[in-house]
């Protein structure tokens, strides 16, 4: 689920995933060591604390939020607290009964992940037969009157179909499509060689996306997130560390971004502290907030308040040090690590076999 930024700064939305990592649970099914998910009452308390901080948006994300039996109730709580709510889902559990319950509970928006525009490729990338159910769910979303966003993660194995993906979004009457090139953390890191597109693929895709954006202006928003590795400067990840958003994980851990659990930083949890205290004072959130922590070249760079040194998780993934300048930046002393990966992606022969992730139902 997503909630707001710090109460002392701009009160903007933040992300708080509310998913079930190991399958649906009954309310109160929570071991004493806190390794499992927050209960319904625990989530209600988190949402109330978030509202008191000034949270404006609630993103029910995951994992797969529809694995929570109480997702309808949590949606209703968010509505009663005045939050705009967004369901970020694979849509595999979005049948008519569940959808109608969520509509009645006040859910405002639905985002569905789609891996490709046709069944065989989509199911292969997802690792499970899911394409037909996703399309059926998208049509249900529009039938019930929700705005629909399609999220398509682009990579070497599907970017050549970007025109067909855009045509599918148009056929489904999507209000928005996010063409988001893969970020190489987690399982994508293990598959980087098979996923990082070539320069030629990007060059072929760009005019297709530009033409669709112009043609669909006023009907469908087309958001194209270019791959970091081919950029000169890093993106301002999350709008800056702990500047606008926070994520609350299923077990109650609170994170400045969804991937920050991988960093060697002190843990923060709503089981131990209030959301206000975590946001304002916790070592985790203070670690890379602002610009005082920055080494050179970031410290002396006139872009430090633009991209905030880039992504801390990417810096850690590539260098082992989360405080390093994001190696995507052409000024980074570690840029060679990115350049080496780009050179490998532009060889004549690139292995395309994907290393599969242990699959959980509903998470594609």
mmCIF file of C-alpha atoms in Angstrom:
data_model
loop_
_atom_site.group_PDB
_atom_site.id
_atom_site.type_symbol
_atom_site.label_atom_id
_atom_site.label_comp_id
_atom_site.label_asym_id
_atom_site.label_seq_id
_atom_site.Cartn_x
_atom_site.Cartn_y
_atom_site.Cartn_z
ATOM 1 C CA UNK A 1 0.000 0.000 0.000
ATOM 2 C CA UNK A 2 1.242 3.509 -0.677
ATOM 3 C CA UNK A 3 1.124 6.363 1.811
ATOM 4 C CA UNK A 4 2.441 10.016 2.052
ATOM 5 C CA UNK A 5 5.758 11.557 2.397
ATOM 6 C CA UNK A 6 7.045 12.995 5.591
ATOM 7 C CA UNK A 7 4.810 15.207 7.605
ATOM 8 C CA UNK A 8 7.486 17.845 7.855
ATOM 9 C CA UNK A 9 7.958 18.047 4.095
ATOM 10 C CA UNK A 10 5.561 17.890 1.172
ATOM 11 C CA UNK A 11 2.692 15.616 2.115
ATOM 12 C CA UNK A 12 2.677 13.395 -0.920
ATOM 13 C CA UNK A 13 1.665 9.766 -1.400
ATOM 14 C CA UNK A 14 3.809 6.773 -0.491
ATOM 15 C CA UNK A 15 3.802 3.087 -1.344
ATOM 16 C CA UNK A 16 2.759 0.429 1.105
ATOM 17 C CA UNK A 17 2.440 -3.077 -0.318
ATOM 18 C CA UNK A 18 -0.316 -5.113 1.262
ATOM 19 C CA UNK A 19 0.216 -8.576 -0.119
ATOM 20 C CA UNK A 20 0.386 -12.135 1.135
ATOM 21 C CA UNK A 21 3.822 -13.607 0.518
ATOM 22 C CA UNK A 22 2.858 -17.157 1.388
ATOM 23 C CA UNK A 23 -0.816 -17.430 0.578
ATOM 24 C CA UNK A 24 -4.093 -16.209 2.036
ATOM 25 C CA UNK A 25 -4.382 -15.963 5.808
ATOM 26 C CA UNK A 26 -7.242 -15.609 8.199
ATOM 27 C CA UNK A 27 -7.430 -12.492 10.336
ATOM 28 C CA UNK A 28 -5.229 -12.809 13.366
ATOM 29 C CA UNK A 29 -3.181 -15.644 11.864
ATOM 30 C CA UNK A 30 0.082 -14.108 12.998
ATOM 31 C CA UNK A 31 2.981 -15.856 14.778
ATOM 32 C CA UNK A 32 4.496 -14.110 17.803
ATOM 33 C CA UNK A 33 7.876 -13.553 16.133
ATOM 34 C CA UNK A 34 6.357 -11.135 13.604
ATOM 35 C CA UNK A 35 7.583 -13.021 10.526
ATOM 36 C CA UNK A 36 4.114 -13.213 9.004
ATOM 37 C CA UNK A 37 1.738 -10.498 7.920
ATOM 38 C CA UNK A 38 0.038 -7.806 9.905
ATOM 39 C CA UNK A 39 -3.503 -8.629 10.912
ATOM 40 C CA UNK A 40 -6.488 -6.682 9.666
ATOM 41 C CA UNK A 41 -6.459 -4.676 12.898
ATOM 42 C CA UNK A 42 -2.741 -4.025 12.429
ATOM 43 C CA UNK A 43 -3.270 -2.704 8.916
ATOM 44 C CA UNK A 44 -6.172 -0.551 10.064
ATOM 45 C CA UNK A 45 -3.885 1.043 12.645
ATOM 46 C CA UNK A 46 -1.177 1.638 10.023
ATOM 47 C CA UNK A 47 -3.687 3.304 7.708
ATOM 48 C CA UNK A 48 -4.975 5.515 10.487
ATOM 49 C CA UNK A 49 -1.412 6.551 11.332
ATOM 50 C CA UNK A 50 -0.729 7.205 7.653
ATOM 51 C CA UNK A 51 -3.801 9.409 7.369
ATOM 52 C CA UNK A 52 -2.656 11.380 10.407
ATOM 53 C CA UNK A 53 0.674 11.952 8.612
ATOM 54 C CA UNK A 54 -1.190 13.399 5.651
ATOM 55 C CA UNK A 55 -1.165 10.424 3.306
ATOM 56 C CA UNK A 56 -3.244 11.087 0.228
ATOM 57 C CA UNK A 57 -2.948 7.833 -1.718
ATOM 58 C CA UNK A 58 -3.120 4.162 -0.858
ATOM 59 C CA UNK A 59 -1.530 1.722 -3.297
ATOM 60 C CA UNK A 60 -2.472 -1.870 -2.566
ATOM 61 C CA UNK A 61 0.444 -3.676 -4.145
ATOM 62 C CA UNK A 62 2.599 -6.725 -3.721
ATOM 63 C CA UNK A 63 3.314 -9.501 -4.459
ATOM 64 C CA UNK A 64 -0.376 -9.909 -5.024
ATOM 65 C CA UNK A 65 -2.763 -7.919 -2.798
ATOM 66 C CA UNK A 66 -5.777 -10.009 -3.849
ATOM 67 C CA UNK A 67 -4.320 -12.874 -1.801
ATOM 68 C CA UNK A 68 -5.397 -10.922 1.284
ATOM 69 C CA UNK A 69 -8.861 -12.029 2.318
ATOM 70 C CA UNK A 70 -9.391 -8.609 3.905
ATOM 71 C CA UNK A 71 -8.344 -6.492 0.899
ATOM 72 C CA UNK A 72 -11.928 -5.256 0.490
ATOM 73 C CA UNK A 73 -12.086 -4.197 4.125
ATOM 74 C CA UNK A 74 -8.715 -2.432 3.916
ATOM 75 C CA UNK A 75 -9.889 -0.617 0.794
ATOM 76 C CA UNK A 76 -12.971 0.556 2.672
ATOM 77 C CA UNK A 77 -10.800 1.782 5.561
ATOM 78 C CA UNK A 78 -8.680 3.778 3.134
ATOM 79 C CA UNK A 79 -11.765 5.338 1.589
ATOM 80 C CA UNK A 80 -13.188 6.275 4.981
ATOM 81 C CA UNK A 81 -9.870 7.970 5.773
ATOM 82 C CA UNK A 82 -10.092 10.023 2.585
ATOM 83 C CA UNK A 83 -7.368 8.248 0.590
ATOM 84 C CA UNK A 84 -7.371 7.711 -3.161
ATOM 85 C CA UNK A 85 -6.878 3.954 -3.590
ATOM 86 C CA UNK A 86 -5.159 2.039 -6.372
ATOM 87 C CA UNK A 87 -5.060 -1.753 -6.758
ATOM 88 C CA UNK A 88 -1.783 -2.900 -8.372
ATOM 89 C CA UNK A 89 -2.435 -6.493 -9.374
ATOM 90 C CA UNK A 90 -1.716 -9.415 -11.649
ATOM 91 C CA UNK A 91 -5.544 -9.611 -11.833
ATOM 92 C CA UNK A 92 -5.509 -13.400 -11.481
ATOM 93 C CA UNK A 93 -7.816 -13.200 -8.468
ATOM 94 C CA UNK A 94 -10.023 -10.420 -9.806
ATOM 95 C CA UNK A 95 -13.245 -12.285 -10.511
ATOM 96 C CA UNK A 96 -16.595 -10.523 -10.783
ATOM 97 C CA UNK A 97 -17.601 -11.039 -7.162
ATOM 98 C CA UNK A 98 -14.324 -9.636 -5.818
ATOM 99 C CA UNK A 99 -14.367 -6.771 -8.280
ATOM 100 C CA UNK A 100 -17.895 -5.740 -7.356
ATOM 101 C CA UNK A 101 -17.002 -5.866 -3.661
ATOM 102 C CA UNK A 102 -13.977 -3.640 -4.250
ATOM 103 C CA UNK A 103 -16.075 -1.235 -6.293
ATOM 104 C CA UNK A 104 -18.609 -0.982 -3.476
ATOM 105 C CA UNK A 105 -15.767 -0.476 -0.970
ATOM 106 C CA UNK A 106 -14.620 2.616 -2.854
ATOM 107 C CA UNK A 107 -11.574 1.443 -4.813
ATOM 108 C CA UNK A 108 -10.652 4.252 -7.228
ATOM 109 C CA UNK A 109 -8.259 2.764 -9.785
ATOM 110 C CA UNK A 110 -6.873 -0.564 -11.036
ATOM 111 C CA UNK A 111 -3.451 -1.267 -12.525
ATOM 112 C CA UNK A 112 -2.954 -4.635 -14.198
ATOM 113 C CA UNK A 113 0.406 -6.156 -15.127
ATOM 114 C CA UNK A 114 0.653 -7.694 -18.592
ATOM 115 C CA UNK A 115 3.801 -9.394 -19.860
ATOM 116 C CA UNK A 116 3.111 -9.288 -23.620
ATOM 117 C CA UNK A 117 0.362 -8.839 -26.162
ATOM 118 C CA UNK A 118 -0.249 -12.483 -27.002
ATOM 119 C CA UNK A 119 -0.826 -15.600 -24.968
ATOM 120 C CA UNK A 120 2.219 -17.760 -25.624
ATOM 121 C CA UNK A 121 4.813 -15.091 -24.941
ATOM 122 C CA UNK A 122 2.937 -13.584 -21.992
ATOM 123 C CA UNK A 123 2.469 -16.949 -20.286
ATOM 124 C CA UNK A 124 6.098 -17.940 -20.880
ATOM 125 C CA UNK A 125 7.426 -14.737 -19.334
ATOM 126 C CA UNK A 126 4.926 -14.866 -16.457
ATOM 127 C CA UNK A 127 5.776 -18.477 -15.745
ATOM 128 C CA UNK A 128 2.128 -19.488 -15.561
ATOM 129 C CA UNK A 129 -0.947 -19.558 -17.781
ATOM 130 C CA UNK A 130 -2.421 -16.165 -17.075
ATOM 131 C CA UNK A 131 -2.879 -14.086 -20.232
ATOM 132 C CA UNK A 132 -6.527 -14.908 -20.913
ATOM 133 C CA UNK A 133 -7.495 -14.228 -17.296
ATOM 134 C CA UNK A 134 -5.675 -10.891 -17.364
ATOM 135 C CA UNK A 135 -7.521 -9.783 -20.490
ATOM 136 C CA UNK A 136 -10.846 -10.879 -19.036
ATOM 137 C CA UNK A 137 -10.082 -8.938 -15.842
ATOM 138 C CA UNK A 138 -9.149 -5.799 -17.795
ATOM 139 C CA UNK A 139 -12.499 -5.889 -19.561
ATOM 140 C CA UNK A 140 -14.235 -6.324 -16.223
ATOM 141 C CA UNK A 141 -12.392 -3.299 -14.831
ATOM 142 C CA UNK A 142 -13.672 -1.121 -17.663
ATOM 143 C CA UNK A 143 -17.186 -2.588 -17.422
ATOM 144 C CA UNK A 144 -17.367 -1.590 -13.755
ATOM 145 C CA UNK A 145 -16.286 1.955 -14.566
ATOM 146 C CA UNK A 146 -12.759 2.065 -13.161
ATOM 147 C CA UNK A 147 -9.847 3.853 -14.804
ATOM 148 C CA UNK A 148 -7.464 1.177 -16.097
ATOM 149 C CA UNK A 149 -3.672 1.315 -16.250
ATOM 150 C CA UNK A 150 -1.716 -1.430 -17.965
ATOM 151 C CA UNK A 151 1.825 -1.961 -16.718
ATOM 152 C CA UNK A 152 4.120 -3.752 -19.139
ATOM 153 C CA UNK A 153 7.716 -4.389 -18.120
ATOM 154 C CA UNK A 154 9.795 -4.196 -21.280
ATOM 155 C CA UNK A 155 12.988 -6.141 -21.895
ATOM 156 C CA UNK A 156 14.938 -7.916 -24.591
ATOM 157 C CA UNK A 157 12.333 -10.642 -25.030
ATOM 158 C CA UNK A 158 9.231 -8.500 -25.598
ATOM 159 C CA UNK A 159 10.304 -4.988 -26.616
ATOM 160 C CA UNK A 160 10.066 -5.889 -30.310
ATOM 161 C CA UNK A 161 6.295 -6.271 -29.726
ATOM 162 C CA UNK A 162 5.797 -2.799 -28.255
ATOM 163 C CA UNK A 163 3.563 -1.754 -31.153
ATOM 164 C CA UNK A 164 1.306 -4.743 -30.592
ATOM 165 C CA UNK A 165 1.310 -4.087 -26.837
ATOM 166 C CA UNK A 166 0.107 -0.545 -27.469
ATOM 167 C CA UNK A 167 -2.570 -1.875 -29.825
ATOM 168 C CA UNK A 168 -3.752 -4.247 -27.096
ATOM 169 C CA UNK A 169 -3.981 -1.366 -24.612
ATOM 170 C CA UNK A 170 -6.037 0.586 -27.139
ATOM 171 C CA UNK A 171 -8.324 -2.396 -27.749
ATOM 172 C CA UNK A 172 -8.886 -2.736 -23.997
ATOM 173 C CA UNK A 173 -9.688 0.986 -23.755
ATOM 174 C CA UNK A 174 -6.953 1.502 -21.170
ATOM 175 C CA UNK A 175 -6.694 5.019 -19.791
ATOM 176 C CA UNK A 176 -2.957 4.735 -19.264
ATOM 177 C CA UNK A 177 -0.124 2.400 -20.165
ATOM 178 C CA UNK A 178 3.241 2.253 -18.444
ATOM 179 C CA UNK A 179 5.999 0.864 -20.636
ATOM 180 C CA UNK A 180 8.552 0.348 -17.904
ATOM 181 C CA UNK A 181 11.931 -1.046 -18.855
ATOM 182 C CA UNK A 182 13.229 -3.617 -16.401
ATOM 183 C CA UNK A 183 15.015 -2.476 -13.260
ATOM 184 C CA UNK A 184 17.787 -4.947 -12.509
ATOM 185 C CA UNK A 185 17.208 -5.845 -8.880
ATOM 186 C CA UNK A 186 16.000 -9.055 -7.323
ATOM 187 C CA UNK A 187 15.250 -11.831 -9.794
ATOM 188 C CA UNK A 188 15.808 -9.532 -12.791
ATOM 189 C CA UNK A 189 19.441 -9.209 -11.668
ATOM 190 C CA UNK A 190 19.877 -12.965 -12.099
ATOM 191 C CA UNK A 191 18.466 -12.659 -15.626
ATOM 192 C CA UNK A 192 20.097 -9.391 -16.709
ATOM 193 C CA UNK A 193 21.970 -10.887 -19.656
ATOM 194 C CA UNK A 194 18.751 -12.336 -21.066
ATOM 195 C CA UNK A 195 16.667 -9.200 -20.390
ATOM 196 C CA UNK A 196 18.776 -6.119 -21.158
ATOM 197 C CA UNK A 197 17.756 -4.899 -24.649
ATOM 198 C CA UNK A 198 20.196 -3.894 -27.339
ATOM 199 C CA UNK A 199 20.632 -0.366 -28.689
ATOM 200 C CA UNK A 200 19.061 -1.492 -31.966
ATOM 201 C CA UNK A 201 15.945 -2.734 -30.149
ATOM 202 C CA UNK A 202 15.574 0.554 -28.294
ATOM 203 C CA UNK A 203 16.063 2.532 -31.497
ATOM 204 C CA UNK A 204 13.344 0.511 -33.219
ATOM 205 C CA UNK A 205 10.909 0.878 -30.306
ATOM 206 C CA UNK A 206 11.301 4.635 -29.776
ATOM 207 C CA UNK A 207 9.490 5.908 -32.900
ATOM 208 C CA UNK A 208 6.714 3.363 -32.397
ATOM 209 C CA UNK A 209 6.074 4.666 -28.879
ATOM 210 C CA UNK A 210 6.370 8.306 -29.965
ATOM 211 C CA UNK A 211 3.853 7.812 -32.772
ATOM 212 C CA UNK A 212 1.391 6.084 -30.446
ATOM 213 C CA UNK A 213 1.736 8.820 -27.843
ATOM 214 C CA UNK A 214 0.924 11.464 -30.449
ATOM 215 C CA UNK A 215 -1.953 9.499 -31.954
ATOM 216 C CA UNK A 216 -3.527 8.624 -28.598
ATOM 217 C CA UNK A 217 -3.105 12.043 -26.958
ATOM 218 C CA UNK A 218 -6.234 12.895 -25.021
ATOM 219 C CA UNK A 219 -7.429 9.273 -25.098
ATOM 220 C CA UNK A 220 -4.688 7.245 -23.416
ATOM 221 C CA UNK A 221 -1.601 8.380 -21.527
ATOM 222 C CA UNK A 222 1.532 6.610 -22.741
ATOM 223 C CA UNK A 223 4.351 6.571 -20.161
ATOM 224 C CA UNK A 224 7.683 5.269 -21.420
ATOM 225 C CA UNK A 225 10.329 4.587 -18.761
ATOM 226 C CA UNK A 226 13.658 4.207 -20.554
ATOM 227 C CA UNK A 227 16.279 1.709 -19.328
ATOM 228 C CA UNK A 228 18.716 3.187 -16.820
ATOM 229 C CA UNK A 229 21.728 1.485 -18.364
ATOM 230 C CA UNK A 230 21.406 3.496 -21.588
ATOM 231 C CA UNK A 231 20.993 6.832 -19.812
ATOM 232 C CA UNK A 232 23.577 9.544 -19.210
ATOM 233 C CA UNK A 233 22.176 10.458 -15.804
ATOM 234 C CA UNK A 234 20.256 8.373 -13.248
ATOM 235 C CA UNK A 235 16.579 8.827 -12.519
ATOM 236 C CA UNK A 236 15.536 10.637 -9.312
ATOM 237 C CA UNK A 237 14.546 7.346 -7.712
ATOM 238 C CA UNK A 238 11.345 7.710 -5.651
ATOM 239 C CA UNK A 239 11.722 11.487 -5.983
ATOM 240 C CA UNK A 240 14.606 11.243 -3.517
ATOM 241 C CA UNK A 241 15.211 8.846 -0.641
ATOM 242 C CA UNK A 242 12.478 9.249 1.997
ATOM 243 C CA UNK A 243 11.325 12.497 0.407
ATOM 244 C CA UNK A 244 7.839 11.656 -0.838
ATOM 245 C CA UNK A 245 6.968 8.003 -0.387
ATOM 246 C CA UNK A 246 7.183 5.053 1.956
ATOM 247 C CA UNK A 247 6.343 1.385 1.708
ATOM 248 C CA UNK A 248 4.915 -0.793 4.458
ATOM 249 C CA UNK A 249 5.634 -4.456 3.825
ATOM 250 C CA UNK A 250 3.273 -7.290 4.781
ATOM 251 C CA UNK A 251 5.179 -8.049 7.990
ATOM 252 C CA UNK A 252 5.092 -4.395 9.102
ATOM 253 C CA UNK A 253 8.557 -3.360 7.966
ATOM 254 C CA UNK A 254 8.616 0.232 6.705
ATOM 255 C CA UNK A 255 10.840 1.082 3.736
ATOM 256 C CA UNK A 256 11.766 4.232 1.795
ATOM 257 C CA UNK A 257 11.284 2.218 -1.417
ATOM 258 C CA UNK A 258 10.036 -1.302 -2.192
ATOM 259 C CA UNK A 259 13.560 -2.650 -2.853
ATOM 260 C CA UNK A 260 15.284 -1.129 0.190
ATOM 261 C CA UNK A 261 14.959 -4.347 2.197
ATOM 262 C CA UNK A 262 18.061 -5.552 0.317
ATOM 263 C CA UNK A 263 20.274 -2.816 1.796
ATOM 264 C CA UNK A 264 22.372 -3.406 4.941
ATOM 265 C CA UNK A 265 20.545 -0.771 6.991
ATOM 266 C CA UNK A 266 18.758 -0.870 10.359
ATOM 267 C CA UNK A 267 15.250 -2.282 10.224
ATOM 268 C CA UNK A 268 12.203 -0.111 10.920
ATOM 269 C CA UNK A 269 8.822 -1.653 11.720
ATOM 270 C CA UNK A 270 5.378 -0.500 12.775
ATOM 271 C CA UNK A 271 5.541 -3.344 15.291
ATOM 272 C CA UNK A 272 8.213 -1.373 17.147
ATOM 273 C CA UNK A 273 7.576 2.335 16.426
ATOM 274 C CA UNK A 274 4.906 4.658 15.120
ATOM 275 C CA UNK A 275 4.850 5.515 11.444
ATOM 276 C CA UNK A 276 5.476 9.162 12.321
ATOM 277 C CA UNK A 277 8.620 8.321 14.312
ATOM 278 C CA UNK A 278 9.904 5.991 11.593
ATOM 279 C CA UNK A 279 9.376 8.585 8.878
ATOM 280 C CA UNK A 280 10.890 11.434 10.865
ATOM 281 C CA UNK A 281 13.649 9.906 12.983
ATOM 282 C CA UNK A 282 14.563 6.331 12.032
ATOM 283 C CA UNK A 283 18.162 5.678 10.911
ATOM 284 C CA UNK A 284 16.797 3.825 7.876
ATOM 285 C CA UNK A 285 14.881 6.842 6.582
ATOM 286 C CA UNK A 286 17.575 9.342 7.559
ATOM 287 C CA UNK A 287 20.402 7.355 5.920
ATOM 288 C CA UNK A 288 20.220 8.955 2.452
ATOM 289 C CA UNK A 289 17.673 11.707 2.938
ATOM 290 C CA UNK A 290 18.667 15.065 1.452
ATOM 291 C CA UNK A 291 22.181 15.646 0.080
ATOM 292 C CA UNK A 292 24.466 15.745 3.127
ATOM 293 C CA UNK A 293 25.390 12.042 2.813
ATOM 294 C CA UNK A 294 26.615 12.370 -0.777
ATOM 295 C CA UNK A 295 30.206 11.672 -1.826
ATOM 296 C CA UNK A 296 31.764 13.347 -4.831
ATOM 297 C CA UNK A 297 31.023 13.590 -7.699
ATOM 298 C CA UNK A 298 27.423 13.985 -6.434
ATOM 299 C CA UNK A 299 28.289 16.389 -3.612
ATOM 300 C CA UNK A 300 29.720 19.006 -5.989
ATOM 301 C CA UNK A 301 27.352 18.317 -8.888
ATOM 302 C CA UNK A 302 24.719 20.869 -9.921
ATOM 303 C CA UNK A 303 22.289 17.965 -10.478
ATOM 304 C CA UNK A 304 22.359 16.728 -6.895
ATOM 305 C CA UNK A 305 18.938 18.263 -6.215
ATOM 306 C CA UNK A 306 17.613 16.896 -9.513
ATOM 307 C CA UNK A 307 18.432 13.178 -9.422
ATOM 308 C CA UNK A 308 19.544 12.921 -5.751
ATOM 309 C CA UNK A 309 22.499 10.713 -6.617
ATOM 310 C CA UNK A 310 20.285 8.162 -8.356
ATOM 311 C CA UNK A 311 19.127 4.846 -6.929
ATOM 312 C CA UNK A 312 20.626 3.587 -3.664
ATOM 313 C CA UNK A 313 19.542 0.024 -4.376
ATOM 314 C CA UNK A 314 21.145 0.076 -7.824
ATOM 315 C CA UNK A 315 24.353 1.508 -6.380
ATOM 316 C CA UNK A 316 24.437 -1.279 -3.817
ATOM 317 C CA UNK A 317 23.566 -3.970 -6.350
ATOM 318 C CA UNK A 318 26.393 -2.948 -8.654
ATOM 319 C CA UNK A 319 29.113 -1.833 -6.218
ATOM 320 C CA UNK A 320 28.260 -3.278 -2.801
ATOM 321 C CA UNK A 321 28.086 0.252 -1.350
ATOM 322 C CA UNK A 322 24.695 1.981 -1.221
ATOM 323 C CA UNK A 323 26.353 5.383 -0.691
ATOM 324 C CA UNK A 324 28.219 5.307 -4.013
ATOM 325 C CA UNK A 325 27.105 7.457 -6.915
ATOM 326 C CA UNK A 326 24.644 5.449 -8.995
ATOM 327 C CA UNK A 327 26.874 3.796 -11.636
ATOM 328 C CA UNK A 328 24.340 4.743 -14.306
ATOM 329 C CA UNK A 329 25.641 8.328 -14.082
ATOM 330 C CA UNK A 330 28.329 9.021 -16.696
ATOM 331 C CA UNK A 331 30.264 10.905 -13.982
ATOM 332 C CA UNK A 332 30.347 7.908 -11.651
ATOM 333 C CA UNK A 333 33.749 6.273 -11.118
ATOM 334 C CA UNK A 334 31.872 2.968 -11.426
ATOM 335 C CA UNK A 335 30.227 3.672 -14.794
ATOM 336 C CA UNK A 336 32.352 0.922 -16.346
ATOM 337 C CA UNK A 337 30.160 -1.632 -14.571
ATOM 338 C CA UNK A 338 27.161 -0.436 -16.566
ATOM 339 C CA UNK A 339 29.149 -0.053 -19.784
ATOM 340 C CA UNK A 340 30.329 -3.665 -19.521
ATOM 341 C CA UNK A 341 26.716 -4.869 -19.240
ATOM 342 C CA UNK A 342 25.672 -2.730 -22.211
ATOM 343 C CA UNK A 343 28.505 -4.093 -24.335
ATOM 344 C CA UNK A 344 27.443 -7.628 -23.454
ATOM 345 C CA UNK A 345 23.849 -6.847 -24.430
ATOM 346 C CA UNK A 346 24.995 -5.685 -27.851
ATOM 347 C CA UNK A 347 26.976 -8.772 -28.774
ATOM 348 C CA UNK A 348 25.782 -10.796 -31.744
ATOM 349 C CA UNK A 349 24.893 -13.766 -29.556
ATOM 350 C CA UNK A 350 23.145 -13.295 -26.209
ATOM 351 C CA UNK A 351 21.721 -16.156 -24.098
ATOM 352 C CA UNK A 352 17.937 -15.812 -23.834
ATOM 353 C CA UNK A 353 17.140 -18.578 -21.366
ATOM 354 C CA UNK A 354 15.544 -17.185 -18.209
ATOM 355 C CA UNK A 355 16.362 -18.438 -14.728
ATOM 356 C CA UNK A 356 12.904 -19.090 -13.279
ATOM 357 C CA UNK A 357 11.871 -17.736 -9.902
ATOM 358 C CA UNK A 358 10.122 -20.098 -7.488
ATOM 359 C CA UNK A 359 6.503 -19.383 -8.406
ATOM 360 C CA UNK A 360 3.669 -18.386 -6.093
ATOM 361 C CA UNK A 361 0.143 -18.467 -7.369
ATOM 362 C CA UNK A 362 -1.255 -15.070 -8.276
ATOM 363 C CA UNK A 363 2.032 -13.179 -8.388
ATOM 364 C CA UNK A 364 2.527 -12.694 -12.151
#
